[in-house]
Coordinates of C-alpha atoms in Angstrom, one line a residue:
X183 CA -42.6 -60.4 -26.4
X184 CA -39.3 -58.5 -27.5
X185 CA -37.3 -57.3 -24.9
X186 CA -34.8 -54.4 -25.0
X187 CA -31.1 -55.3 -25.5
X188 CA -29.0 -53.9 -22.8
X189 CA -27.4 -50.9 -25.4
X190 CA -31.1 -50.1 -26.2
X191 CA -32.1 -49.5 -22.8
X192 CA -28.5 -47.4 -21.9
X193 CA -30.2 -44.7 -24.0
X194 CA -32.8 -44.7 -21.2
X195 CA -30.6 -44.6 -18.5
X196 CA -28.8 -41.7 -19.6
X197 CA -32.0 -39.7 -20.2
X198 CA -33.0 -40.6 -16.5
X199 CA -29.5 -39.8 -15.0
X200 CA -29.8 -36.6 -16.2
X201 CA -32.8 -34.3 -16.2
X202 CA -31.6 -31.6 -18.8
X203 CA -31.3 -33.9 -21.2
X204 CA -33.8 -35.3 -23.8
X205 CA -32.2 -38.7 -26.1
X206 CA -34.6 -38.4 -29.2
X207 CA -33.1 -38.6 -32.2
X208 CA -34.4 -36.7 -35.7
X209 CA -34.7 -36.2 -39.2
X210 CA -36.1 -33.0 -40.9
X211 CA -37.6 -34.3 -44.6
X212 CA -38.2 -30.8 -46.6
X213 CA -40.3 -31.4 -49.6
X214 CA -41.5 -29.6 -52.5
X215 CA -44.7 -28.2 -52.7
X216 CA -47.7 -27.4 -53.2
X217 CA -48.1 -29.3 -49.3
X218 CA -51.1 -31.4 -48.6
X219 CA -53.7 -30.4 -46.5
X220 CA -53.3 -31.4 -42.9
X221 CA -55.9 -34.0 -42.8
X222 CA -54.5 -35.8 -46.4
X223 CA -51.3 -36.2 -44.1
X224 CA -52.7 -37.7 -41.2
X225 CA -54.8 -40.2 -43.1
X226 CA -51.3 -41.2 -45.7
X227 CA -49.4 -41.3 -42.0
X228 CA -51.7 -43.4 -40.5
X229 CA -51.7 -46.2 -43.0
X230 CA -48.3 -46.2 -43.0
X231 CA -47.6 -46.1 -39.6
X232 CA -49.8 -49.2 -39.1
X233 CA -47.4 -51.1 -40.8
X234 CA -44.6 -50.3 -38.3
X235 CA -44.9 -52.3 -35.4
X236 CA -42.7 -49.3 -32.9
X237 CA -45.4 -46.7 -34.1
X238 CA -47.8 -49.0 -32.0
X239 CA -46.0 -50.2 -29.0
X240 CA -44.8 -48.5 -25.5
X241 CA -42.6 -49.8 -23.1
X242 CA -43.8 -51.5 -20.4
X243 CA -40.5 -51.6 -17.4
X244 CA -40.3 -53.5 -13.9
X245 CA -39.7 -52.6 -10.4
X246 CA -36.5 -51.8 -9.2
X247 CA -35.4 -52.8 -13.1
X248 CA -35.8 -56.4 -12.4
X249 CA -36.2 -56.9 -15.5
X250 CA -35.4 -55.6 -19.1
X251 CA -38.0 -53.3 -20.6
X252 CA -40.4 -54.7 -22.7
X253 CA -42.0 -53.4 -26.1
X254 CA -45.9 -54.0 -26.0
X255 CA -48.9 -52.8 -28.0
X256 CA -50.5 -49.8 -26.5
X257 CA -54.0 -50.8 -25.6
X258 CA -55.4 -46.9 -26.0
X259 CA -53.0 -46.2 -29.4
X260 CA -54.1 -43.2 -31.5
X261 CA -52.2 -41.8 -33.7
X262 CA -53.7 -38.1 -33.5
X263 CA -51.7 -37.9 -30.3
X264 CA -48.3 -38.6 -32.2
X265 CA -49.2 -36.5 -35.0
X266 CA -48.8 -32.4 -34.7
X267 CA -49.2 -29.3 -37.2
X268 CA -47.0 -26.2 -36.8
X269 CA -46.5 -23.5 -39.1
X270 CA -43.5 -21.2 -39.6
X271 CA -43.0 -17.6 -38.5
X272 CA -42.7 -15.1 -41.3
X273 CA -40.2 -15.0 -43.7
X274 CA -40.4 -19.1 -43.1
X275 CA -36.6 -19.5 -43.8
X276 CA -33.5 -21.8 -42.5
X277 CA -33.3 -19.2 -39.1
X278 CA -37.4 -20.2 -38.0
X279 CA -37.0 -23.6 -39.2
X280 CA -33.8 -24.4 -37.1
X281 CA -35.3 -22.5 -34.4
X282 CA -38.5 -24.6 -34.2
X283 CA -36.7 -28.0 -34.8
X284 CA -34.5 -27.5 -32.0
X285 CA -38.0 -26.6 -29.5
X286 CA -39.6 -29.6 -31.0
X287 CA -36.5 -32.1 -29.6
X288 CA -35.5 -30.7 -26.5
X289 CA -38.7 -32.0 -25.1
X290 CA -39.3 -35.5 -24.3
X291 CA -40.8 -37.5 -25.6
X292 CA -43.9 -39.5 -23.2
X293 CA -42.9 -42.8 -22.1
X294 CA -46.8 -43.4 -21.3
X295 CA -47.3 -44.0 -25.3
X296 CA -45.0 -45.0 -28.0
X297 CA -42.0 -43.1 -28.1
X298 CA -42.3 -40.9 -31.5
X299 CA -44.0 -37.8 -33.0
X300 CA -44.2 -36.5 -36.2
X301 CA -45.0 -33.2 -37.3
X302 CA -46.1 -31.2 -40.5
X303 CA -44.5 -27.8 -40.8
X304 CA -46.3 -25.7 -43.1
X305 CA -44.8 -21.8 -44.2
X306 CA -41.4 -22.4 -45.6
X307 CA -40.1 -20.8 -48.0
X308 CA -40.7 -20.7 -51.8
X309 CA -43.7 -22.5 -51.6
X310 CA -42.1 -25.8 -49.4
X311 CA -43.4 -27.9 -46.3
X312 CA -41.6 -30.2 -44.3
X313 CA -42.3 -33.0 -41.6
X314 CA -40.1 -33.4 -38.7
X315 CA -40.1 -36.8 -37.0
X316 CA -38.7 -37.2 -33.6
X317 CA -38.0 -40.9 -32.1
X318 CA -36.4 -42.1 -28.7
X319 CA -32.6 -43.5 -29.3
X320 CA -34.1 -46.7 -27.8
X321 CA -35.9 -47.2 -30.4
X322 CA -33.5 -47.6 -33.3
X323 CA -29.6 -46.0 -34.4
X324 CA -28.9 -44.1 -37.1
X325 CA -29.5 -46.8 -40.2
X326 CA -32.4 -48.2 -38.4
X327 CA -34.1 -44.9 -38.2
X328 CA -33.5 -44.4 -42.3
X329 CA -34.5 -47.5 -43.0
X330 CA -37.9 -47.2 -40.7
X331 CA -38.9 -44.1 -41.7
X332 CA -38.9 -45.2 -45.5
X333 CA -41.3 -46.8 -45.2
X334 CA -43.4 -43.4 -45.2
X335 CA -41.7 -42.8 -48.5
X336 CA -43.7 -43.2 -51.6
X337 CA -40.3 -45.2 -52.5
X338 CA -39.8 -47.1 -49.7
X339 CA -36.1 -46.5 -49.3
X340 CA -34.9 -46.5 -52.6
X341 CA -31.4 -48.4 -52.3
X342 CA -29.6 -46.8 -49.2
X343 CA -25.5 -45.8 -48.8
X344 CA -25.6 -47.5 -45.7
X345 CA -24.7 -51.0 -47.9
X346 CA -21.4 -49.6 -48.6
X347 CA -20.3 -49.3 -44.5
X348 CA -17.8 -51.4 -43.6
X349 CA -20.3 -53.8 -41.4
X350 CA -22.6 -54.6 -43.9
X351 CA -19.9 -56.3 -46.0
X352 CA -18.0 -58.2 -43.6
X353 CA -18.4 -61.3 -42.3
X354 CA -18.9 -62.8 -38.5
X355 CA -16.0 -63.6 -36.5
X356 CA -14.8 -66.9 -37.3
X357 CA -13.5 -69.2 -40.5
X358 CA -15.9 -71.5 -42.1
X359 CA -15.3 -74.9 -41.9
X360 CA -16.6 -76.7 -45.3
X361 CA -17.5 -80.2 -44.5
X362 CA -15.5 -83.1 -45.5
X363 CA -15.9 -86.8 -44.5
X364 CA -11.7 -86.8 -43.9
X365 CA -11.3 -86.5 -40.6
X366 CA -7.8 -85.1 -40.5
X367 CA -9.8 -82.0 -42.8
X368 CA -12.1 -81.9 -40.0
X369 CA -9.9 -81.6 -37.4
X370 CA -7.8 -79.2 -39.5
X371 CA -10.8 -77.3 -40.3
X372 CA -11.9 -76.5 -36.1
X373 CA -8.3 -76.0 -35.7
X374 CA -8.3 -73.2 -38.0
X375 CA -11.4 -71.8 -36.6
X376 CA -10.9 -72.2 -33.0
X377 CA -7.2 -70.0 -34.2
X378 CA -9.4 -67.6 -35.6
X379 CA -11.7 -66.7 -33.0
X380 CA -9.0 -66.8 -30.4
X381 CA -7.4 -64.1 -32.6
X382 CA -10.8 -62.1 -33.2
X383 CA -11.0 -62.2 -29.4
X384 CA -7.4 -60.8 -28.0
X385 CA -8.2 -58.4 -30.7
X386 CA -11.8 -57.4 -29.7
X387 CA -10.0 -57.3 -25.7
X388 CA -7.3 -54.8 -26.5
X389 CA -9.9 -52.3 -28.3
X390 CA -11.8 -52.6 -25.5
X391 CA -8.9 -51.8 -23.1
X392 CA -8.2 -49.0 -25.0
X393 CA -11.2 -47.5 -25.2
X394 CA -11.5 -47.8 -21.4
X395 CA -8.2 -45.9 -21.1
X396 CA -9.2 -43.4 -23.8
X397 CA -12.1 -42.6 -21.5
X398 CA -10.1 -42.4 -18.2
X399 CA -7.9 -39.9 -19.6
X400 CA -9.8 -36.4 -18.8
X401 CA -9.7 -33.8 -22.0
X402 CA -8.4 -30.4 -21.2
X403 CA -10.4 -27.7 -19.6
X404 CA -12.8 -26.2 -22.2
X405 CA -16.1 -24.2 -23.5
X406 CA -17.1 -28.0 -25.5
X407 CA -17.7 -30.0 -22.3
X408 CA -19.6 -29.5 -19.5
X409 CA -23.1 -28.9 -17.7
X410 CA -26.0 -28.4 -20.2
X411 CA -29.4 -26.6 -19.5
X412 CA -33.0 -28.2 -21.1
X413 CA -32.6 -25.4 -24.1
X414 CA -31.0 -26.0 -27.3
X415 CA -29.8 -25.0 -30.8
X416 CA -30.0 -26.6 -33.9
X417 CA -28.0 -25.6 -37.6
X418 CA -27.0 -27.6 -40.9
X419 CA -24.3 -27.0 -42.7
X420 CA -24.8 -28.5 -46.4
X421 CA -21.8 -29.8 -49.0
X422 CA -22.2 -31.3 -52.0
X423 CA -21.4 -35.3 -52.2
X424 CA -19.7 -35.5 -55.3
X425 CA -17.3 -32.6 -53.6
X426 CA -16.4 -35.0 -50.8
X427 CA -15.7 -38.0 -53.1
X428 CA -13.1 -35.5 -55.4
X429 CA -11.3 -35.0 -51.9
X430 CA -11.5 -38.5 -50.9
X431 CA -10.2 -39.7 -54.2
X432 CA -7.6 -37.3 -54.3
X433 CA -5.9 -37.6 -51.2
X434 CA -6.9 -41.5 -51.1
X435 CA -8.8 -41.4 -47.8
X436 CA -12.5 -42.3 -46.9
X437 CA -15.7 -39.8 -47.2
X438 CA -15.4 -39.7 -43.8
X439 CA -12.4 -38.8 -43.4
X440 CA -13.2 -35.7 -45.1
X441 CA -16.5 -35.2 -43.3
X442 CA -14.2 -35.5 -40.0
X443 CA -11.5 -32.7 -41.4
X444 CA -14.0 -30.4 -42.7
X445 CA -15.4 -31.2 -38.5
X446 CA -12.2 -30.9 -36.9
X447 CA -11.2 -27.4 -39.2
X448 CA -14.4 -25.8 -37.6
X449 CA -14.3 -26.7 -34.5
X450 CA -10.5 -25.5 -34.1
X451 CA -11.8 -22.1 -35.3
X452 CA -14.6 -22.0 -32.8
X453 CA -12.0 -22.7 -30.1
X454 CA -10.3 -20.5 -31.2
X455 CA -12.5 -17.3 -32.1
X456 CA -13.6 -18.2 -28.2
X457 CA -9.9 -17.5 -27.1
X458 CA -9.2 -20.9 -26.2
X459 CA -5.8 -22.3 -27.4
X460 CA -6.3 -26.0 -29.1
X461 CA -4.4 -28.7 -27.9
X462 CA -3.1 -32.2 -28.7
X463 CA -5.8 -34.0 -26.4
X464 CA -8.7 -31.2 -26.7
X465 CA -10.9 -33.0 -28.9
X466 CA -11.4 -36.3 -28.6
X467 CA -14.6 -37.7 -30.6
X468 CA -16.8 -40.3 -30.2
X469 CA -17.2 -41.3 -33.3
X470 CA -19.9 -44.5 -33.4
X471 CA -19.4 -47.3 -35.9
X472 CA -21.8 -49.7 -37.1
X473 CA -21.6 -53.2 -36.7
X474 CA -25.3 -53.9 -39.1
X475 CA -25.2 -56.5 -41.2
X476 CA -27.6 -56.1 -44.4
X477 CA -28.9 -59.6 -43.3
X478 CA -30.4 -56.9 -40.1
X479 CA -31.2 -53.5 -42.1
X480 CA -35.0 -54.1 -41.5
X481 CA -34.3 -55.0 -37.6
X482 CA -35.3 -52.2 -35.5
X483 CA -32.4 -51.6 -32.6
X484 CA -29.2 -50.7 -31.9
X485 CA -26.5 -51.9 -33.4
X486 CA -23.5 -50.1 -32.9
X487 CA -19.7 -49.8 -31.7
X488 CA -17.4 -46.8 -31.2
X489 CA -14.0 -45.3 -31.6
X490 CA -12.6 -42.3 -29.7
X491 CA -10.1 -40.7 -32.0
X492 CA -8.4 -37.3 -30.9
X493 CA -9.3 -35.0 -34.0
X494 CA -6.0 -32.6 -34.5
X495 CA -7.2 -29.3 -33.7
X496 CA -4.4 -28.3 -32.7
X497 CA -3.1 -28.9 -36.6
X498 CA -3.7 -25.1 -38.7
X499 CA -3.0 -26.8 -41.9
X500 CA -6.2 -28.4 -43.3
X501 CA -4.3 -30.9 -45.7
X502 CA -2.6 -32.2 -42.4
X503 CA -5.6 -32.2 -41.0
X504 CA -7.3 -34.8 -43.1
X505 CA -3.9 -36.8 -43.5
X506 CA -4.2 -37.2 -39.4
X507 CA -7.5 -37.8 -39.3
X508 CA -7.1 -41.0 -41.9
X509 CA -3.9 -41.9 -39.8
X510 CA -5.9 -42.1 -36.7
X511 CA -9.1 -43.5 -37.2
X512 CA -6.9 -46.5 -39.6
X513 CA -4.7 -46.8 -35.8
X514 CA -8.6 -46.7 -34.1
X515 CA -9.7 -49.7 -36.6
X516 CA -6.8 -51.3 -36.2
X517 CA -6.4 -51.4 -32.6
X518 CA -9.4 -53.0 -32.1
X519 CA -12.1 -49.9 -31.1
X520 CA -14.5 -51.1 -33.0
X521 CA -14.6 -55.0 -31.6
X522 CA -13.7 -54.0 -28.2
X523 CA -16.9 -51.7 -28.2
X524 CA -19.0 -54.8 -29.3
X525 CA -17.2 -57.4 -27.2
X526 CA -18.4 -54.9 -24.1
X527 CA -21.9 -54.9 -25.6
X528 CA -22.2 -58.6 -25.7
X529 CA -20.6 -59.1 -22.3
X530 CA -23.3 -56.6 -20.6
X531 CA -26.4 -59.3 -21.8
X532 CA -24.4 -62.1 -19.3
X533 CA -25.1 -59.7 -16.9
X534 CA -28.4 -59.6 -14.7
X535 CA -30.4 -56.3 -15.9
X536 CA -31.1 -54.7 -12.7
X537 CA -26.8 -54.6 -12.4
X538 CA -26.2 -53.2 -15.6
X539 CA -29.1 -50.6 -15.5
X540 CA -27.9 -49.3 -11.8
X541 CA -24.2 -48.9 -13.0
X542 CA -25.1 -47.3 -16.3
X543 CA -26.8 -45.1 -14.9
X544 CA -24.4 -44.7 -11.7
X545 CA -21.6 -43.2 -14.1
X546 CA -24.1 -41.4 -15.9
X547 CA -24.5 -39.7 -13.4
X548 CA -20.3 -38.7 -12.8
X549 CA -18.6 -35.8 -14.5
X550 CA -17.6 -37.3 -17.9
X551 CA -14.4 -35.4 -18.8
X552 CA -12.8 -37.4 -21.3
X553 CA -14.7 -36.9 -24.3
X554 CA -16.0 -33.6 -25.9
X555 CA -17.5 -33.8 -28.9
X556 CA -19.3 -36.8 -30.9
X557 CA -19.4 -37.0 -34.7
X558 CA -22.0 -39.6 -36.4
X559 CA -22.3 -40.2 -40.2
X560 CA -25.8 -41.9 -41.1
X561 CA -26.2 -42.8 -45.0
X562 CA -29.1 -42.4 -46.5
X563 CA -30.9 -43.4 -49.7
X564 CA -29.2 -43.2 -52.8
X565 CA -31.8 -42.0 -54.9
X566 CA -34.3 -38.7 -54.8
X567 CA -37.1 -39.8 -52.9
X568 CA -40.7 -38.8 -52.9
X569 CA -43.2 -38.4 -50.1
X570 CA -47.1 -38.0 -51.2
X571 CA -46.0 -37.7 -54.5
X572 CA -44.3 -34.6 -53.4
X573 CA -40.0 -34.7 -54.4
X574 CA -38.0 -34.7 -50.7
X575 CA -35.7 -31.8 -51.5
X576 CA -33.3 -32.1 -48.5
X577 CA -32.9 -34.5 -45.6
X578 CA -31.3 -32.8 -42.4
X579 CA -30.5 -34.8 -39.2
X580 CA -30.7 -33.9 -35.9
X581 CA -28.2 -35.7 -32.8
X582 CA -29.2 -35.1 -29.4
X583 CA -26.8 -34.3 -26.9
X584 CA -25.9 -35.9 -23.1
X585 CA -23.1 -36.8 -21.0
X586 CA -21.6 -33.2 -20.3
X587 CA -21.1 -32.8 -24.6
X588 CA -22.4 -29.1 -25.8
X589 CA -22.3 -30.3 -29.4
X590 CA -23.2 -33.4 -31.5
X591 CA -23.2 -33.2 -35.4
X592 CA -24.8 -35.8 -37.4
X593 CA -24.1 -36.5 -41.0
X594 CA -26.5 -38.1 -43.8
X595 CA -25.7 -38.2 -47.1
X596 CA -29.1 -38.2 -49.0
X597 CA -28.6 -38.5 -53.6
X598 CA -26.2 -35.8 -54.4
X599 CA -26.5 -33.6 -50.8
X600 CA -24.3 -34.6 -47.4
X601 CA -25.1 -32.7 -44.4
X602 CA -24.4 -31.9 -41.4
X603 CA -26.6 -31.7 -38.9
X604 CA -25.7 -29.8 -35.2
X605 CA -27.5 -29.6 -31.8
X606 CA -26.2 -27.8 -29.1
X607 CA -26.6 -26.3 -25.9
X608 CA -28.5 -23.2 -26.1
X609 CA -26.3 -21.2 -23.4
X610 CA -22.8 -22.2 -23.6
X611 CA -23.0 -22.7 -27.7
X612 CA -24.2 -19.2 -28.6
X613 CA -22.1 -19.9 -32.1
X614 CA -23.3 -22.6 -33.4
X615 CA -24.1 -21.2 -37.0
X616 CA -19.8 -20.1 -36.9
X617 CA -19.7 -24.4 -36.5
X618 CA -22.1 -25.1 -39.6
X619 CA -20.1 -22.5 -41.8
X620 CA -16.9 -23.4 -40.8
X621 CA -17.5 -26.7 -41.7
X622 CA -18.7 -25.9 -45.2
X623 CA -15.4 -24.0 -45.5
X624 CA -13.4 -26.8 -44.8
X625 CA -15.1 -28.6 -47.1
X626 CA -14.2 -25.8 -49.7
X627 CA -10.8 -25.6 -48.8
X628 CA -10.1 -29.5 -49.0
X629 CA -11.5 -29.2 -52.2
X630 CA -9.7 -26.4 -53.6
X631 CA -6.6 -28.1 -51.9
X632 CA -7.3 -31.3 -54.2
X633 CA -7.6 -29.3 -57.5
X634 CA -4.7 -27.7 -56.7
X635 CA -2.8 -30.8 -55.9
X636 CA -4.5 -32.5 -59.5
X637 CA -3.0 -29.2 -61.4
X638 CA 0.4 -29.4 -60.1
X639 CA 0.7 -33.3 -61.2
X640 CA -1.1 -32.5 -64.5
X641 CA 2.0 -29.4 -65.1
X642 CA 4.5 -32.2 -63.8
X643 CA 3.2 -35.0 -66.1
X644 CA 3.2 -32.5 -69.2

């Protein structure tokens, strides 16, 4: 019987600590057409699903949360009740889409049955359909959602960007020791090891210090952070990869990096068109960080970390922008986020359940003033995929929102396309299509920044 880990069941927590909020997580697939009929989809979805052990089981909890929650079959599964047809208003474009993907995920999701739903959207546009499928955070983050629902893919993933993260290459904590029959090697060899982990541990400490400061140091007073109603909003904004990897290469920073620039531009321009003045300390981001290994792709949990850089809205100049970002999420990784965030997630499974559940959900339940925004990058297959032997034209994800944040944006790169994917609070984020564009202009000024900067070294050289 597989229990939940202690960061699964947080998700849960939250979600119960809060009644306006709902902690499913998304992903719109839009494919080409002509669409199946509705009864060709339900019988590929149903073999498929068959093959996924979470599309099957529920979660059965104890009294008083005596115990972890457990994942166990559901006795009276059937998938007809997970499985929904909707169709599009008239004229079926982005504006009725976005609108009917962000009524679909503020509702929860049932605890009483397995925790997803999938549903076939007929009506879009230029002759496409699309299936939306909603799962509990739970369940599985970002890369173990991609990597789950490929397996409805005629391609069953196809090779996924997620192999490039930082996680998936790295090793465990720790030096090897090769075996040796000298003992002086041996001893050598647990010396060096034993120096290692001690290191990897201090390390791992001070992140997680800092991060505990970062989160008792309240943002300024602003429109991003606060009290949310049940309602929300839902927009993409879409970029072209090879756009973000000219800026990247140029500037000699990360992808995201640029995704975070292009982020922080557009958010400084909402506070700004809203007649708020940004500040030093008025964004500060949780920005999650995986800590998968490829040996665990197929593993369906959570496996993540965080770091909580301040993004420099307050900076005008987008070029400046990007070069702070890079400065402060290397000073994030460097300090020790990323392992401190882990270290805290190990520590909570020494813990008896019932202790961490109560106090997760205890501060839950406090005003949460630190941080306002959180920005998630997902990576997704490599190649074009195909779904009923229909292409998958685009891939948009959708974040959910909690803790007092009015936004979340989520990022997947998918082939050529990156998006961005943004949920919001219905009443206090009004704007949220002025976010999805201004992030696409940042993208397009970065890049016409980088051209720039190429031409003026070209003129030099010559």
């Amino acid at each position: 019987m597989e229990h939940l880990t202690p960061l699964d069941a947080t998700f849960l927590e939250v979600e119960d600590a809060d009644p306006h909020v709902s902690l499913a997580i998304g992903g719109v697939s839009i494919m080409e057409g002509p669409a199946p009929s509705y009864q060709e989809f339900v019988a590929s979805f149903a073999d498929r699903a068959s093959s996924i052990p979470r599309c099957r089981q529920m979660l059965r909890t104890h009294p008083l949360d005596l115990g972890s929650p457990e994942w166990v079959e559901d006795p009276h599964f059937d998938i007809s009740r997970h499985l929904h047809r909707l169709a599009l208003p008239h004229p079926g474009g982005d504006a009725e889409l976005f609108e009917m993907v962000a009524t679909v995920m503020e509702r929860r999701l049932d605890r009483e049955r397995p925790l997803w739903d999938c549903f076939f959207i007929e009506g879009l546009t230029d002759d496409r359909w699309a299936v939306l499928t909603k799962l509990h955070h739970c369940i599985a983050d970002g890369i173990a959602t991609t990597q789950m629902l490929a397996k409805f893919s005629d391609d069953d993933g196809g090779g996924s960007y997620a192999t490039d993260i930082r996680a998936a290459q790295q090793r465990r904590f720790g030096l090897p020791i090769k075996f040796s029959l000298n003992p002086v090697s041996v001893v050598s060899g647990l010396v060096r090891s034993a120096f290692g982990v001690a290191v990897a541990a201090e390390h791992a400490a001070l992140g997680a210090a800092e991060l505990t400061a970062s989160l008792l140091n309240p943002a300024p007073e602003s429109s991003l952070h606060g009290p949310v109603t049940t309602l929300r909003r839902y927009h993409a904004a879409r970029v072209r990869l090879a756009d973000l990897n000219e800026v990247a290469k140029a500037f000699d920073v990360t992808l995201n990096d640029v995704a975070l620039a292009a982020i922080t531009d557009s958010y400084r321009r909402v506070l700004l068109n809203r007649g708020e003045q940004p500040g030093h300390s008025s964004l500060r981001t949780l920005v999650p960080v995986s800590v998968r290994g490829t040996n665990h792709f197929n593993k369906t949990d959570n496996r993540v970390s965080a770091m909580l850089p301040l993004l420099p809205v307050d900076e005008p100049d987008p070029v400046k922008q990007l070069r702070l970002v890079h400065s402060r999420l290397v000073t994030a990784k460097g300090s020790g986020q990323r392992q401190g965030g882990s270290a805290l997630a190990a520590a909570a499974k020494s813990v008896p359940f019932a202790f961490s559940a109560w106090g997760v959900r205890l501060l839950s339940r406090l005003p949460q003033k630190a941080v306002v925004a959180v920005a998630t990058n997902v990576p997704g297959p490599r190649r074009q995929q195909h779904l009923m032997g229909r292409r998958v034209l685009e891939m948009l994800p959708i974040p959910p929102i909690a803790l007092q944040l009015r936004t979340g944006v989520a990022m997947v790169s998918y082939a050529d396309s990156f998006v961005f994917g943004i949920t919001a609070d219905y009443e206090t984020a009004p704007d949220i299509q002025a976010l999805a564009t201004g992030i696409e202009q940042g993208v397009a000024r970065l890049v016409g920044a980088s051209r720039a900067r190429r031409g003026s070294k070209g003129r030099s050289a010559g």
